[in-house]
Structure formats: C-alpha cells, structure tokens
PDB file of C-alpha atoms in Angstrom:
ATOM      1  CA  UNK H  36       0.000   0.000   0.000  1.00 36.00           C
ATOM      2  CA  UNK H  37       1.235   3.157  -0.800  1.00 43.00           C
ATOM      3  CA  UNK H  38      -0.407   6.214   0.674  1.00 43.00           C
ATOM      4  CA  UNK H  39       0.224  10.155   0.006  1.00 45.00           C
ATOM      5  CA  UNK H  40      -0.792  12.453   2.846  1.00 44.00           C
ATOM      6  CA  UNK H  41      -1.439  16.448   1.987  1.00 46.00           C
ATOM      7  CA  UNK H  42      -1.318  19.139   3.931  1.00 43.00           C
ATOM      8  CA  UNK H  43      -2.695  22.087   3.000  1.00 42.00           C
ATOM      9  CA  UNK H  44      -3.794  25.253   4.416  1.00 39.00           C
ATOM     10  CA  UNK H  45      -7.116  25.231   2.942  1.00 44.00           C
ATOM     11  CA  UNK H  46      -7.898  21.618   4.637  1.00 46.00           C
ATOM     12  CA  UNK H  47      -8.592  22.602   7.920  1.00 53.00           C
ATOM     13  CA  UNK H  48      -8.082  19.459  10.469  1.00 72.00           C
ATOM     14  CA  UNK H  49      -9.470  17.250   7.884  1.00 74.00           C
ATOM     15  CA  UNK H  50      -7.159  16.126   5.562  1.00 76.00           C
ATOM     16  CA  UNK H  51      -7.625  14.046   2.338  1.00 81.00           C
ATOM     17  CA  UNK H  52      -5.035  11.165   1.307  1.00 82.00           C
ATOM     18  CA  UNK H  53      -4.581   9.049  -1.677  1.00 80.00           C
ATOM     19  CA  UNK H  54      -4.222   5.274  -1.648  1.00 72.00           C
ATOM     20  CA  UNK H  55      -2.833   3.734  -5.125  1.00 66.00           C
ATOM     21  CA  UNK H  56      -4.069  -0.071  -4.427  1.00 68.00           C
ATOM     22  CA  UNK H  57      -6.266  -0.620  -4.347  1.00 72.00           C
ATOM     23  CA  UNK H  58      -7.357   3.006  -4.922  1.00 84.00           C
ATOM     24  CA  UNK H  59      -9.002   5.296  -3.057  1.00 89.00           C
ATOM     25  CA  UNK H  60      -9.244   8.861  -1.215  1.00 90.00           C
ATOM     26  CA  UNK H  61      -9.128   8.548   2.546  1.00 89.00           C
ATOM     27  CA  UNK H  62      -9.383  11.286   4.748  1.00 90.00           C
ATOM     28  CA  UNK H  63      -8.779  11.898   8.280  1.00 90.00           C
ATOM     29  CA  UNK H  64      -9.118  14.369  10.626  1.00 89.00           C
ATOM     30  CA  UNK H  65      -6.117  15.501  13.411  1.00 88.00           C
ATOM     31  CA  UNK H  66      -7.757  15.513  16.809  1.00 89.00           C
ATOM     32  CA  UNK H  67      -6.804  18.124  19.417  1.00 90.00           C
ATOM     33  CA  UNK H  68      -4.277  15.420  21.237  1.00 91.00           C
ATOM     34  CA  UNK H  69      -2.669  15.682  17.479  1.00 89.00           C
ATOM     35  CA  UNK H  70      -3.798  11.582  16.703  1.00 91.00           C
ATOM     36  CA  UNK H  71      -5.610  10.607  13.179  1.00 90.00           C
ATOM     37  CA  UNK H  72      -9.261   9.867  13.541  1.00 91.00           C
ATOM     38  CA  UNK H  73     -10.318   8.328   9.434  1.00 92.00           C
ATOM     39  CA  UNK H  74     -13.358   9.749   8.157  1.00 93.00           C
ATOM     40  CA  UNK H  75     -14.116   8.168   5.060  1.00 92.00           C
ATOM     41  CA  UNK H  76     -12.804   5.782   2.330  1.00 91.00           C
ATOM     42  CA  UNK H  77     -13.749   7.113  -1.026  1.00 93.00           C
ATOM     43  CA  UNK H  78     -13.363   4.199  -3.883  1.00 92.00           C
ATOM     44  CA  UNK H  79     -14.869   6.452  -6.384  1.00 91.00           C
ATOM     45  CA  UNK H  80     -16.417   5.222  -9.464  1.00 89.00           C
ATOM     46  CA  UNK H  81     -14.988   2.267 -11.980  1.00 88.00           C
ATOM     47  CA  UNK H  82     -11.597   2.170 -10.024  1.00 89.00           C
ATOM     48  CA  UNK H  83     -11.004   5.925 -11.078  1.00 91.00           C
ATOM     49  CA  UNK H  84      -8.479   5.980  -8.249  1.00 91.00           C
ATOM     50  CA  UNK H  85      -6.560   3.043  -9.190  1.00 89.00           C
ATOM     51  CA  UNK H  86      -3.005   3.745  -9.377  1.00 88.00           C
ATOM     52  CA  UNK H  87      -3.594   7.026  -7.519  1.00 90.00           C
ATOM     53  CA  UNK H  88      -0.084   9.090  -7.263  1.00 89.00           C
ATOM     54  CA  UNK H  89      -1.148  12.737  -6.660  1.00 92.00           C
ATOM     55  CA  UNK H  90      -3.254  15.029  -4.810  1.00 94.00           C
ATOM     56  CA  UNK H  91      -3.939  19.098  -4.935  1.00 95.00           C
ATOM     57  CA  UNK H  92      -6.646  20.438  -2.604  1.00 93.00           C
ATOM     58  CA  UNK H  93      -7.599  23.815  -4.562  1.00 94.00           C
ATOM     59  CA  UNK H  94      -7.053  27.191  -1.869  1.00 93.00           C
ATOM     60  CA  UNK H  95     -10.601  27.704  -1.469  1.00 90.00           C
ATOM     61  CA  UNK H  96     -10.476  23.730   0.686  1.00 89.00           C
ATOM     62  CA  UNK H  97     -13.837  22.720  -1.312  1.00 92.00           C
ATOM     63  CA  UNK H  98     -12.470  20.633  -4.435  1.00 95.00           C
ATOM     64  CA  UNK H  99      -9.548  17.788  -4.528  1.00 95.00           C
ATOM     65  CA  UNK H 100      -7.955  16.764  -7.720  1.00 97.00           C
ATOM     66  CA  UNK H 101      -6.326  13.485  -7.512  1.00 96.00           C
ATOM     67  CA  UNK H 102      -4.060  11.939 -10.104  1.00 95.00           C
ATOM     68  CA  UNK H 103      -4.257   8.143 -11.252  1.00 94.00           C
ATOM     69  CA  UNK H 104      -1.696   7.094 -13.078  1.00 90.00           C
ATOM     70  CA  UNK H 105      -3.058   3.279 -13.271  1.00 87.00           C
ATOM     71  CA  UNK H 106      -6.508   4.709 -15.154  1.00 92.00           C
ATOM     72  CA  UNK H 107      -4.683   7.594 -16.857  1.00 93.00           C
ATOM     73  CA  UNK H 108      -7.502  10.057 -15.118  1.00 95.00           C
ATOM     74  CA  UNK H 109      -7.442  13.209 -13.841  1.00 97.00           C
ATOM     75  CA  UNK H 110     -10.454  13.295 -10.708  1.00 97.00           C
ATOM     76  CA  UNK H 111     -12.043  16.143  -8.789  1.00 97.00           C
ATOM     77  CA  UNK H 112     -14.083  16.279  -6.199  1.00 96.00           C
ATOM     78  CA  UNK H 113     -15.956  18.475  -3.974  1.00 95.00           C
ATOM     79  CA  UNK H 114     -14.698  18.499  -0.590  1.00 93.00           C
ATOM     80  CA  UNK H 115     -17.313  19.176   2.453  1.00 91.00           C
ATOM     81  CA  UNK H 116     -14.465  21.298   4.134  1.00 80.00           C
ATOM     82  CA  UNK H 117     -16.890  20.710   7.558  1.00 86.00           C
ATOM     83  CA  UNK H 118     -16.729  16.531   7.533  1.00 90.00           C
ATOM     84  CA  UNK H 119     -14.174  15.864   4.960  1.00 89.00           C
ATOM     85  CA  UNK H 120     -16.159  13.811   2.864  1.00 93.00           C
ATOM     86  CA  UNK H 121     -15.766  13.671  -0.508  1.00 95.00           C
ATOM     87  CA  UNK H 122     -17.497  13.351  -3.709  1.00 96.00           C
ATOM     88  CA  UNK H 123     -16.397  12.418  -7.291  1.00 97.00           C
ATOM     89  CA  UNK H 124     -17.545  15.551  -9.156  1.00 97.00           C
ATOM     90  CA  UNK H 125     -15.354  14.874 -13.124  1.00 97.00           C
ATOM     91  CA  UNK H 126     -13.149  12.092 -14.079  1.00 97.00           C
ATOM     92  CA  UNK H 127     -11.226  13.039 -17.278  1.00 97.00           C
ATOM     93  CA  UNK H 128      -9.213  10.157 -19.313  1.00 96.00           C
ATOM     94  CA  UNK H 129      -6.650  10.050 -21.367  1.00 94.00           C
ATOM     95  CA  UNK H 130      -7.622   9.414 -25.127  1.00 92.00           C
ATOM     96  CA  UNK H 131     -10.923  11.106 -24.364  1.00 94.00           C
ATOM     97  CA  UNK H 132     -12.375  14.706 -25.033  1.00 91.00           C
ATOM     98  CA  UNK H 133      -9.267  15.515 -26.503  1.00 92.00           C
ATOM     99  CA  UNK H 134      -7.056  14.823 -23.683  1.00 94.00           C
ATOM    100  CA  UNK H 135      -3.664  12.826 -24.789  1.00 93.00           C
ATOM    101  CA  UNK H 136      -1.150  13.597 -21.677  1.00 93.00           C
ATOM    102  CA  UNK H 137      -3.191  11.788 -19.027  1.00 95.00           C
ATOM    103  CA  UNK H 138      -1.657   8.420 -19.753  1.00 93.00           C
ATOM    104  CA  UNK H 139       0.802   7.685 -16.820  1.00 92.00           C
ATOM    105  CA  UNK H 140      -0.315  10.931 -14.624  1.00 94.00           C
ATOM    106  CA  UNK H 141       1.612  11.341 -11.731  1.00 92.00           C
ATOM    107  CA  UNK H 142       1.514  14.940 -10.337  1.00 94.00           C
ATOM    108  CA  UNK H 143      -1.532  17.383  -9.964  1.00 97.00           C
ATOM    109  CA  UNK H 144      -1.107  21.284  -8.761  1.00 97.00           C
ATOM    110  CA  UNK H 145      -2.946  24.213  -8.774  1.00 96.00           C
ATOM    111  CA  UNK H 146      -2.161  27.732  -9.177  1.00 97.00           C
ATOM    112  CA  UNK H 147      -2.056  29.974  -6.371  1.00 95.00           C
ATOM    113  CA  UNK H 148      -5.709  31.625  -7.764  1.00 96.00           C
ATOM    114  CA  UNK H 149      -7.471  28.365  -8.056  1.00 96.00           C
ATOM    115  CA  UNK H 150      -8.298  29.269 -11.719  1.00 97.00           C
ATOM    116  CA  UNK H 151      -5.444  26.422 -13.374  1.00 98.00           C
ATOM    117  CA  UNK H 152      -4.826  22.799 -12.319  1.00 98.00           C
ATOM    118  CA  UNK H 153      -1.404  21.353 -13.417  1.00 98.00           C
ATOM    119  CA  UNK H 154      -0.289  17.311 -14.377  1.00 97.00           C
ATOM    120  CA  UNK H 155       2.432  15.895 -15.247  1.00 95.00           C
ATOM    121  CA  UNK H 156       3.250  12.168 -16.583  1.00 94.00           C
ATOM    122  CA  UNK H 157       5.636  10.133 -18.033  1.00 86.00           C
ATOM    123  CA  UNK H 158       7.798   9.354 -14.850  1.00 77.00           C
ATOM    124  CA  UNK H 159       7.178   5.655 -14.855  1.00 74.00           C
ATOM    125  CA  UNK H 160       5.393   5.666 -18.210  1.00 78.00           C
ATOM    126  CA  UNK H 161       2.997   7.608 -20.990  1.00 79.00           C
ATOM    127  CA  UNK H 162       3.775  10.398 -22.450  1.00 81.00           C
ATOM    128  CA  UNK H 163       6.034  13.398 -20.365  1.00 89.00           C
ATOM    129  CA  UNK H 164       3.610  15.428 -20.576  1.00 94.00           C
ATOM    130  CA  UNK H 165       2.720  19.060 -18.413  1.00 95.00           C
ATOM    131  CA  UNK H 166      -1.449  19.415 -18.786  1.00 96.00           C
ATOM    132  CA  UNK H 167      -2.817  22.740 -18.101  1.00 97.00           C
ATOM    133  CA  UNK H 168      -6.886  22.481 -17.316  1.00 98.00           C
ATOM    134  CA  UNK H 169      -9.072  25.425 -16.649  1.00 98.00           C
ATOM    135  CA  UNK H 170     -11.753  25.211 -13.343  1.00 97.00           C
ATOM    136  CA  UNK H 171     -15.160  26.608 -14.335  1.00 95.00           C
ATOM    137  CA  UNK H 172     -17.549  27.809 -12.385  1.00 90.00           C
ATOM    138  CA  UNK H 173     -19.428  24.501 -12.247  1.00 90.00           C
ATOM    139  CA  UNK H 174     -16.169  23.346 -10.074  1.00 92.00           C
ATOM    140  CA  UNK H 175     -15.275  20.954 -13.418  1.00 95.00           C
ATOM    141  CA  UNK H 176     -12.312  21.219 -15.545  1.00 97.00           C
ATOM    142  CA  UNK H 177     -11.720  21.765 -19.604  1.00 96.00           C
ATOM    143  CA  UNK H 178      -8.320  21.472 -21.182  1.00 96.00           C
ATOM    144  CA  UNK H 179      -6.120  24.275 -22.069  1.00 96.00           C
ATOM    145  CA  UNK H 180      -3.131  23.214 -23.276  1.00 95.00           C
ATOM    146  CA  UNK H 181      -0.934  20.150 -23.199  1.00 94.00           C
ATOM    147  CA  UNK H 182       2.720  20.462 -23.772  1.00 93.00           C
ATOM    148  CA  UNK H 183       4.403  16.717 -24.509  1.00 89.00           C
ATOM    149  CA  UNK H 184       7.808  16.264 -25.189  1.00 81.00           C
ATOM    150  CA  UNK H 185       8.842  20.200 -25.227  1.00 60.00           C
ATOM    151  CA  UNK H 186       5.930  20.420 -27.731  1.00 60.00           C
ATOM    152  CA  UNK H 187       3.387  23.446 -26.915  1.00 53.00           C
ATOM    153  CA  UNK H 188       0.478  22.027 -29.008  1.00 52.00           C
ATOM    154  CA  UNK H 189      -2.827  23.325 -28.230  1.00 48.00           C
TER     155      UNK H 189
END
C-alpha cells in the first residue's frame, strides 16, 4: 500500500489522502491530542483511483484533484471542508475529449488563484507530458493546453 498524505492550508483538520491499491481517497481528521481519527474511504467510481499518485486540494479547501496514473484520469471532487467527505464531481481520461497527456499521470497542482490545475506524466510511463486544465464555475475542468515532449500544441 502506498499512501500520500497532503497538507494544506485550505484543509482545515481534515485532511484528504490518496491510496494507489487498491485506490481510493481517505481522509482523516487531526484531533486536538494531534492523533488521526479516518473519516471516510472514497473508492470512487470504476476504479477511477486506481493507481492514484497525486493530490492538490484547490485554496478555497472545497475541491480535490487526484491523479491516477493506473486509469490515466485526472479526478475532482468536492470536498465538504466541515466533515471531509468527498465526492467524485469529473473524471477526465486520457484518449478522451481531446485529452492525450493523461496516460501515466503522476503529479496534480494548482495555481495559487485556483483558476489552473497542473499534471504531469511520463515518470514511470505515458507520455512526459505538463497538462494545463481550466476550473469553471461549475467546479469541473476543460483542457487548455498540453505540452508533450517540449511540444506546446494546443
């Protein structure tokens, strides 16, 4: 099992975490004698954490974006910054809406506004690619750019 924790300063004491196998967010909360109490398990949908290697929780603390490098998918959620709970809100593939740098995903960031969410892949395999996605209002995500190989194609 290999598990990611994130900190972040829009989480609060509830924290989300990323489990590759067999896939899934977890989150936790830090009680007040500093100890891990878990909260959830989220599988998600069609093993659309599977593989899991990164996790971004955007500054506002309501929406995670989780990388899965096994299912080549880039997943948010909505976060209920109150529980912790989350919710699968978008799952983007690679090969799919137009989306080709998904395949071996690895790392997920987002920009200090909230408005761009970062990946990159090709560390262990697929393409080495740097996605930029742009959040909507909804909370989902559309592709901007994706730059593979030193290649800016749009």
């Amino acid at each position: 099992m290999s598990t990611r924790l994130l900190t972040s300063s829009g989480s609060g004491s509830r924290i989300p975490t990323v489990d590759g196998h067999p896939g899934a967010v977890t989150a936790f909360q830090i009680t007040k004698d500093g100890k891990l109490k878990w909260i959830e398990a989220n599988r998600g949908q069609e093993d659309c954490f599977n593989g899991a290697r990164g996790i971004a929780i955007h500054p506002n603390g309501k929406t995670v974006f989780v990388t899965s490098s096994g299912q080549g998918a880039l997943v948010v959620l909505s976060r209920d910054a109150k529980s912790g709970k989350t919710q699968v809100k978008q799952v983007l593939h690679d090969g799919q809406l137009g989306i080709e740098g998904l395949e071996g995903v690895s790392g997920v960031d987002c920009s200090p506004d909230g408005q761009f969410i970062y990946t990159s892949s090709g560390r262990f395999h697929g393409d080495n690619t740097i996605g930029v996605y742009r959040l909507g209002k909804g909370g989902t995500l559309t592709r901007v750019q994706e730059i593979t190989n030193g290649d800016g194609k749009l």
